[in-house]
Tab-separated table of C-alpha atoms in Angstrom:
chain	number	residue	atom	x	y	z
A	156	MET	CA	3.747	-23.056	-19.517
A	157	LEU	CA	3.442	-22.006	-15.877
A	158	ARG	CA	5.034	-23.451	-13.239
A	159	GLU	CA	2.729	-25.567	-10.490
A	160	GLU	CA	3.679	-23.076	-7.890
A	161	ARG	CA	3.080	-19.976	-9.888
A	162	VAL	CA	-0.205	-21.060	-10.836
A	163	ALA	CA	-1.030	-22.202	-7.334
A	164	ARG	CA	0.142	-18.349	-6.537
A	165	PHE	CA	-2.389	-17.062	-9.019
A	166	VAL	CA	-5.664	-19.372	-7.760
A	167	ALA	CA	-4.714	-18.113	-4.197
A	168	LEU	CA	-4.716	-14.490	-5.334
A	169	GLY	CA	-7.836	-14.929	-7.136
A	170	GLN	CA	-9.449	-16.810	-4.339
A	171	ALA	CA	-8.503	-13.655	-1.751
A	172	LEU	CA	-9.755	-11.484	-4.187
A	173	SER	CA	-12.741	-12.965	-4.933
A	174	ASP	CA	-14.699	-12.337	-1.482
A	175	PRO	CA	-16.124	-8.144	-0.985
A	176	ILE	CA	-15.010	-8.995	2.771
A	177	ARG	CA	-11.166	-9.590	1.878
A	178	VAL	CA	-11.215	-6.606	-0.330
A	179	ARG	CA	-12.538	-4.646	2.467
A	180	MET	CA	-9.743	-5.887	4.780
A	181	LEU	CA	-6.995	-5.123	2.581
A	182	GLY	CA	-8.769	-1.528	2.490
A	183	LEU	CA	-8.620	-1.037	6.241
A	184	MET	CA	-5.363	-2.699	6.187
A	185	ALA	CA	-3.973	0.171	3.774
A	186	ALA	CA	-5.858	2.846	5.350
A	187	ALA	CA	-4.279	1.670	8.792
A	188	ALA	CA	-1.011	1.787	7.565
A	189	SER	CA	-1.199	5.174	5.813
A	190	GLU	CA	-2.646	6.708	8.755
A	191	GLY	CA	0.063	5.779	10.656
A	192	ARG	CA	-2.568	5.201	13.675
A	193	GLY	CA	-2.783	2.718	16.495
A	194	CYS	CA	-4.868	-0.245	17.412
A	195	CYS	CA	-8.473	-0.462	19.096
A	196	GLY	CA	-8.892	-0.648	22.917
A	197	LEU	CA	-6.481	-3.206	23.246
A	198	PRO	CA	-3.647	-1.250	25.049
A	199	ASP	CA	-6.292	-0.595	27.516
A	200	LEU	CA	-6.735	-4.373	27.677
A	201	GLY	CA	-2.837	-5.295	27.779
A	202	ALA	CA	-2.202	-5.658	24.237
A	203	PRO	CA	1.383	-4.855	23.594
A	204	VAL	CA	0.949	-1.768	20.869
A	205	ASN	CA	3.870	0.333	21.181
A	206	ALA	CA	3.507	3.914	21.267
A	207	GLY	CA	4.399	6.032	18.050
A	208	GLU	CA	4.771	3.006	15.875
A	209	GLU	CA	3.658	3.960	12.698
A	210	ASN	CA	1.747	0.564	11.147
A	211	VAL	CA	0.920	-1.715	14.524
A	212	GLY	CA	-1.221	-3.530	12.127
A	213	VAL	CA	-5.278	-4.315	12.541
A	214	CYS	CA	-6.620	-6.995	15.566
A	215	VAL	CA	-8.847	-9.307	14.602
A	216	CYS	CA	-10.926	-7.376	17.018
A	217	GLU	CA	-11.246	-4.434	14.981
A	218	PHE	CA	-11.894	-6.857	11.981
A	219	GLU	CA	-14.738	-8.410	14.468
A	220	ASP	CA	-16.414	-4.827	15.056
A	221	TYR	CA	-15.975	-3.677	11.522
A	222	PHE	CA	-17.624	-6.503	9.570
A	223	GLN	CA	-20.054	-7.565	12.591
A	224	MET	CA	-18.724	-11.022	12.566
A	225	GLY	CA	-17.137	-13.939	14.760
A	226	GLN	CA	-13.356	-14.503	15.302
A	227	SER	CA	-13.741	-17.937	13.799
A	228	LYS	CA	-15.123	-15.976	10.278
A	229	VAL	CA	-12.705	-13.465	10.191
A	230	SER	CA	-9.661	-16.014	10.821
A	231	TYR	CA	-10.887	-17.922	7.615
A	232	HIS	CA	-10.442	-14.522	5.984
A	233	VAL	CA	-7.287	-13.313	6.911
A	234	ARG	CA	-6.393	-16.842	5.966
A	235	LYS	CA	-7.141	-16.684	2.655
A	236	LEU	CA	-5.347	-13.471	2.521
A	237	LYS	CA	-2.026	-14.937	3.938
A	238	GLU	CA	-2.193	-17.603	1.854
A	239	ALA	CA	-2.168	-15.396	-1.015
A	240	GLY	CA	0.828	-13.312	0.287
A	241	MET	CA	-0.929	-10.542	0.563
A	242	ILE	CA	-0.632	-9.674	4.572
A	243	ARG	CA	1.799	-10.064	7.267
A	244	GLU	CA	0.943	-11.231	10.663
A	245	GLU	CA	2.676	-10.274	13.721
A	246	LYS	CA	2.574	-11.827	16.957
A	247	ARG	CA	2.914	-9.908	20.371
A	248	GLY	CA	2.060	-11.886	23.200
A	249	LYS	CA	-1.435	-13.497	22.607
A	250	TRP	CA	-2.793	-10.722	20.453
A	251	SER	CA	-2.049	-10.934	16.555
A	252	PHE	CA	-2.023	-7.837	14.083
A	253	TYR	CA	-1.948	-7.996	10.400
A	254	SER	CA	-0.805	-5.512	8.102
A	255	LEU	CA	-0.949	-5.640	4.174
A	256	ASP	CA	2.322	-6.984	2.537
A	257	ARG	CA	2.864	-3.844	-0.013
A	258	GLU	CA	6.065	-5.092	-1.618
A	259	ALA	CA	4.610	-8.742	-1.821
A	260	VAL	CA	1.439	-7.793	-3.564
A	261	GLN	CA	3.094	-5.356	-5.973
A	262	GLU	CA	4.931	-8.098	-6.593
A	263	LEU	CA	2.414	-10.482	-7.095
A	264	LEU	CA	0.741	-8.041	-9.719
A	265	HIS	CA	3.662	-7.495	-11.712
A	266	GLU	CA	4.126	-11.314	-11.783
A	267	ILE	CA	0.422	-11.803	-13.111
A	268	ALA	CA	1.145	-8.667	-15.275
A	269	GLY	CA	4.065	-10.672	-17.039
A	270	HIS	CA	1.875	-13.997	-17.361
A	271	LEU	CA	-0.769	-11.937	-19.500
A	272	GLY	CA	2.006	-10.220	-21.804
A	273	SER	CA	3.579	-6.874	-21.411
A	274	GLY	CA	0.564	-4.284	-22.729
A	275	VAL	CA	-0.269	-4.537	-19.169
A	276	GLU	CA	0.760	-2.124	-16.777
A	277	VAL	CA	1.021	-2.290	-12.822
A	278	SER	CA	2.004	0.865	-10.974
């Protein structure tokens, strides 16, 4: 039998991945991490982005621009990803930056693979 907290984690993961926008958000965060690039134009607006930092994350304004949706909708989708434990939030002043938590995602996938049986491989 699965413990209730484990069931809740699996359900949150399923809900997080059930929307194409959230899946695309994860892709944007993964790409941002691998590119080692900075945020949008926020440094010019006073956002505390450190030059040369490998992964500053993706700010809400980037999601708003990319998906052509308002801040409240972006926040809703980000909250679902956070509830699933798939992303990290780093606050810098009044700005929030989101990045993929690769270790947590791997852990979740291994946990699910273990639940489904040892024949499932996650790399």
